[in-house]
Every structure is written in structure tokens, then in C-alpha cells.
Amino acid sequence: MKKLISVLILSISALSACSLKEDAASLYKVEEPLAATITLPEEMHPNEQQIIHVSFTQDNKQVNEVDMLHVQIQKKDEPKLNDDVLVKPLSNGVYEVKSTLTESGLYNITVHAANNNSTIMPTEQFVVGELSEKDLKSIQEGKSKSSGHHEHHH
């Protein structure tokens, strides 16, 4: 009988240790990921130096200096990256990206950044000069894919 009572008490105490506290979620720190804002010029022309600005926020605060930053610019559908990319920090937490793109077309800028253990790689698409028929078709296909049917899952 004593053995049964001991087993019963041990089982009850083990099960009670597994119950969730109602405030358990509030005990964990909620991480705010790093966010980047890429500001592109309204118009870009080939063989002219382009100036792009990148700024960062984390925890709803401006980040004045990120731990790591690398910027890539690449013409769409071409494997070669643009080598002519200079990144310079400005005084107010904004980074200036300078590049001279020699051809008209559709380009992507990808910002690789890290701060406080949060790493991001946002990509923005932009146009330099005039678009080819292939580029126009690519943009139209991209829009039709993104504006398609969306299902809601609950």
C-alpha cells in the first residue's frame, strides 16, 4: 500500500510539473528582426553614377551602425555581379551605395546585413534606362504571379 501511495504521489507531482503557466509566453524575449529600407532614385540612366540609400531599423529604433553590410547589384538573368559598388556610411545611420551601371535593363540590388544576431537579405528590383521586350515580359509575368489567388490558412 505504501508503495502504491508513493507511486501515486510521484506521478501527480511529475504531471503537475508539466502543466503550462498562463504567463509562460511572456517569459520569453521577443526578438525584433533587423529591417532595411532601400531608397532608389526615381530615374536611373546607363553610364551615370547612381546613388542608392539604405537605412536600418530594429526594435522600432533607427540603427546607426550595423554589424555587417555587403551590397550586391546584378543585372537580371545575368550571372555576373556588378563589381563597381561602393558603400559608405553617412552620419545619420544611412548608408550610401554608389554604382555606375553601363547597360539599360532590369537590375536587382541585394543588401546582406546583420545586427544583434539578426541577418537579412532584402532584394529590390529597379530599372536603368529603357527596358527590353524580354525585361517587360519578365515584369508582367512577375506581377501576374504575385497578384494571383491567395488562400488563407487558419
mmCIF file of C-alpha atoms in Angstrom:
data_model
loop_
_atom_site.group_PDB
_atom_site.id
_atom_site.type_symbol
_atom_site.label_atom_id
_atom_site.label_comp_id
_atom_site.label_asym_id
_atom_site.label_seq_id
_atom_site.Cartn_x
_atom_site.Cartn_y
_atom_site.Cartn_z
ATOM 1 C CA MET A 1 0.000 0.000 0.000
ATOM 2 C CA LYS A 2 2.832 2.413 0.875
ATOM 3 C CA LYS A 3 4.437 1.619 -2.469
ATOM 4 C CA LEU A 4 1.180 2.463 -4.310
ATOM 5 C CA ILE A 5 0.802 5.766 -2.435
ATOM 6 C CA SER A 6 4.435 6.658 -3.164
ATOM 7 C CA VAL A 7 3.986 5.899 -6.872
ATOM 8 C CA LEU A 8 0.736 7.906 -6.931
ATOM 9 C CA ILE A 9 2.329 10.942 -5.232
ATOM 10 C CA LEU A 10 5.355 10.745 -7.533
ATOM 11 C CA SER A 11 3.079 10.547 -10.613
ATOM 12 C CA ILE A 12 0.964 13.524 -9.523
ATOM 13 C CA SER A 13 3.990 15.686 -8.789
ATOM 14 C CA ALA A 14 5.580 14.751 -12.135
ATOM 15 C CA LEU A 15 2.406 15.616 -14.026
ATOM 16 C CA SER A 16 1.923 18.914 -12.211
ATOM 17 C CA ALA A 17 5.441 19.969 -13.236
ATOM 18 C CA CYS A 18 4.393 19.597 -16.883
ATOM 19 C CA SER A 19 1.464 21.995 -16.707
ATOM 20 C CA LEU A 20 1.884 25.298 -18.525
ATOM 21 C CA LYS A 21 1.774 28.532 -16.661
ATOM 22 C CA GLU A 22 -0.660 31.026 -18.139
ATOM 23 C CA ASP A 23 2.055 33.684 -18.441
ATOM 24 C CA ALA A 24 4.679 31.334 -19.964
ATOM 25 C CA ALA A 25 4.737 33.175 -23.311
ATOM 26 C CA SER A 26 5.589 36.476 -21.641
ATOM 27 C CA LEU A 27 8.701 34.929 -20.057
ATOM 28 C CA TYR A 28 10.420 34.655 -23.461
ATOM 29 C CA LYS A 29 12.152 37.614 -25.038
ATOM 30 C CA VAL A 30 10.559 38.595 -28.350
ATOM 31 C CA GLU A 31 13.241 39.362 -30.928
ATOM 32 C CA GLU A 32 12.635 42.131 -33.442
ATOM 33 C CA PRO A 33 14.350 41.342 -36.718
ATOM 34 C CA LEU A 34 16.533 43.859 -38.486
ATOM 35 C CA ALA A 35 14.685 45.708 -41.266
ATOM 36 C CA ALA A 36 16.179 47.583 -44.209
ATOM 37 C CA THR A 37 14.778 50.445 -46.258
ATOM 38 C CA ILE A 38 16.294 50.736 -49.740
ATOM 39 C CA THR A 39 15.719 54.150 -51.318
ATOM 40 C CA LEU A 40 16.253 54.209 -55.083
ATOM 41 C CA PRO A 41 16.449 57.298 -57.335
ATOM 42 C CA GLU A 42 13.288 57.975 -59.355
ATOM 43 C CA GLU A 43 15.160 57.624 -62.643
ATOM 44 C CA MET A 44 18.386 55.816 -63.439
ATOM 45 C CA HIS A 45 20.340 56.136 -66.667
ATOM 46 C CA PRO A 46 23.184 53.987 -68.027
ATOM 47 C CA ASN A 47 26.750 55.278 -67.634
ATOM 48 C CA GLU A 48 25.757 57.672 -64.845
ATOM 49 C CA GLN A 49 26.713 57.138 -61.224
ATOM 50 C CA GLN A 50 23.660 56.034 -59.270
ATOM 51 C CA ILE A 51 23.288 56.832 -55.588
ATOM 52 C CA ILE A 52 21.106 54.485 -53.540
ATOM 53 C CA HIS A 53 20.488 54.907 -49.812
ATOM 54 C CA VAL A 54 19.978 52.081 -47.316
ATOM 55 C CA SER A 55 18.857 52.571 -43.717
ATOM 56 C CA PHE A 56 18.031 50.092 -40.968
ATOM 57 C CA THR A 57 15.667 49.748 -38.029
ATOM 58 C CA GLN A 58 15.464 47.164 -35.260
ATOM 59 C CA ASP A 59 13.119 47.107 -32.264
ATOM 60 C CA ASN A 60 11.372 50.134 -33.850
ATOM 61 C CA LYS A 61 14.571 52.168 -33.482
ATOM 62 C CA GLN A 62 16.954 53.530 -36.076
ATOM 63 C CA VAL A 63 20.182 51.534 -36.265
ATOM 64 C CA ASN A 64 23.143 53.884 -36.634
ATOM 65 C CA GLU A 65 25.682 51.178 -37.478
ATOM 66 C CA VAL A 66 25.095 47.549 -38.476
ATOM 67 C CA ASP A 67 27.489 44.741 -37.545
ATOM 68 C CA MET A 68 27.884 43.555 -41.167
ATOM 69 C CA LEU A 69 26.899 45.047 -44.526
ATOM 70 C CA HIS A 70 27.502 43.876 -48.091
ATOM 71 C CA VAL A 71 25.633 45.136 -51.154
ATOM 72 C CA GLN A 72 25.328 43.334 -54.491
ATOM 73 C CA ILE A 73 23.929 44.722 -57.729
ATOM 74 C CA GLN A 74 23.217 42.341 -60.576
ATOM 75 C CA LYS A 75 21.532 42.662 -63.944
ATOM 76 C CA LYS A 76 18.519 40.340 -64.077
ATOM 77 C CA ASP A 77 19.197 36.945 -65.677
ATOM 78 C CA GLU A 78 22.956 37.512 -65.767
ATOM 79 C CA PRO A 79 25.315 35.545 -63.516
ATOM 80 C CA LYS A 80 27.950 38.304 -63.251
ATOM 81 C CA LEU A 81 27.706 40.696 -60.317
ATOM 82 C CA ASN A 82 28.460 44.379 -60.799
ATOM 83 C CA ASP A 83 31.973 44.976 -59.428
ATOM 84 C CA ASP A 84 31.552 48.737 -59.221
ATOM 85 C CA VAL A 85 29.672 49.040 -55.905
ATOM 86 C CA LEU A 86 30.951 51.411 -53.214
ATOM 87 C CA VAL A 87 29.260 51.509 -49.794
ATOM 88 C CA LYS A 88 29.899 54.408 -47.439
ATOM 89 C CA PRO A 89 28.238 55.151 -44.077
ATOM 90 C CA LEU A 90 26.731 58.612 -43.699
ATOM 91 C CA SER A 91 26.491 60.342 -40.328
ATOM 92 C CA ASN A 92 22.787 59.695 -39.628
ATOM 93 C CA GLY A 93 22.664 55.881 -39.854
ATOM 94 C CA VAL A 94 22.108 55.910 -43.605
ATOM 95 C CA TYR A 95 24.469 54.078 -45.923
ATOM 96 C CA GLU A 96 25.209 55.439 -49.387
ATOM 97 C CA VAL A 97 25.643 52.928 -52.212
ATOM 98 C CA LYS A 98 27.263 54.247 -55.395
ATOM 99 C CA SER A 99 27.430 52.342 -58.659
ATOM 100 C CA THR A 100 27.737 53.116 -62.363
ATOM 101 C CA LEU A 101 25.676 50.703 -64.433
ATOM 102 C CA THR A 102 26.706 50.644 -68.088
ATOM 103 C CA GLU A 103 23.668 48.950 -69.655
ATOM 104 C CA SER A 104 19.954 49.636 -69.724
ATOM 105 C CA GLY A 105 17.793 46.924 -68.210
ATOM 106 C CA LEU A 106 16.300 45.348 -65.159
ATOM 107 C CA TYR A 107 18.561 45.042 -62.094
ATOM 108 C CA ASN A 108 18.400 43.657 -58.559
ATOM 109 C CA ILE A 109 20.065 45.138 -55.513
ATOM 110 C CA THR A 110 20.538 42.734 -52.593
ATOM 111 C CA VAL A 111 21.555 44.034 -49.184
ATOM 112 C CA HIS A 112 23.231 41.474 -46.905
ATOM 113 C CA ALA A 113 23.149 42.915 -43.370
ATOM 114 C CA ALA A 114 23.453 41.700 -39.807
ATOM 115 C CA ASN A 115 22.938 43.345 -36.435
ATOM 116 C CA ASN A 116 22.445 41.881 -32.936
ATOM 117 C CA ASN A 117 22.198 38.287 -34.239
ATOM 118 C CA SER A 118 19.593 39.196 -36.874
ATOM 119 C CA THR A 119 20.627 38.647 -40.509
ATOM 120 C CA ILE A 120 18.610 39.811 -43.522
ATOM 121 C CA MET A 121 18.982 39.808 -47.323
ATOM 122 C CA PRO A 122 16.276 42.010 -48.854
ATOM 123 C CA THR A 123 16.263 42.437 -52.641
ATOM 124 C CA GLU A 124 14.742 45.292 -54.645
ATOM 125 C CA GLN A 125 14.259 45.343 -58.403
ATOM 126 C CA PHE A 126 14.902 48.528 -60.368
ATOM 127 C CA VAL A 127 15.162 49.803 -63.934
ATOM 128 C CA VAL A 128 18.109 51.535 -65.578
ATOM 129 C CA GLY A 129 17.325 53.359 -68.842
ATOM 130 C CA GLU A 130 14.983 51.605 -71.272
ATOM 131 C CA LEU A 131 13.641 48.098 -70.808
ATOM 132 C CA SER A 132 13.910 45.412 -73.485
ATOM 133 C CA GLU A 133 10.884 43.370 -74.546
ATOM 134 C CA LYS A 134 12.301 40.465 -72.504
ATOM 135 C CA ASP A 135 12.528 42.651 -69.386
ATOM 136 C CA LEU A 136 8.982 43.984 -69.871
ATOM 137 C CA LYS A 137 7.691 40.432 -70.251
ATOM 138 C CA SER A 138 9.573 39.383 -67.095
ATOM 139 C CA ILE A 139 7.971 42.223 -65.095
ATOM 140 C CA GLN A 140 4.498 41.351 -66.399
ATOM 141 C CA GLU A 141 4.979 37.662 -65.500
ATOM 142 C CA GLY A 142 6.141 38.661 -62.022
ATOM 143 C CA LYS A 143 3.094 40.862 -61.472
ATOM 144 C CA SER A 144 0.661 38.184 -62.620
ATOM 145 C CA LYS A 145 2.263 35.650 -60.238
ATOM 146 C CA SER A 146 2.109 37.999 -57.254
ATOM 147 C CA SER A 147 -1.447 39.176 -57.905
ATOM 148 C CA GLY A 148 -2.822 35.651 -58.220
ATOM 149 C CA HIS A 149 -5.186 33.785 -55.930
ATOM 150 C CA HIS A 150 -4.239 33.740 -52.243
ATOM 151 C CA GLU A 151 -5.561 31.181 -49.796
ATOM 152 C CA HIS A 152 -5.972 31.958 -46.134
ATOM 153 C CA HIS A 153 -4.922 29.236 -43.713
ATOM 154 C CA HIS A 154 -6.127 29.159 -40.135
#
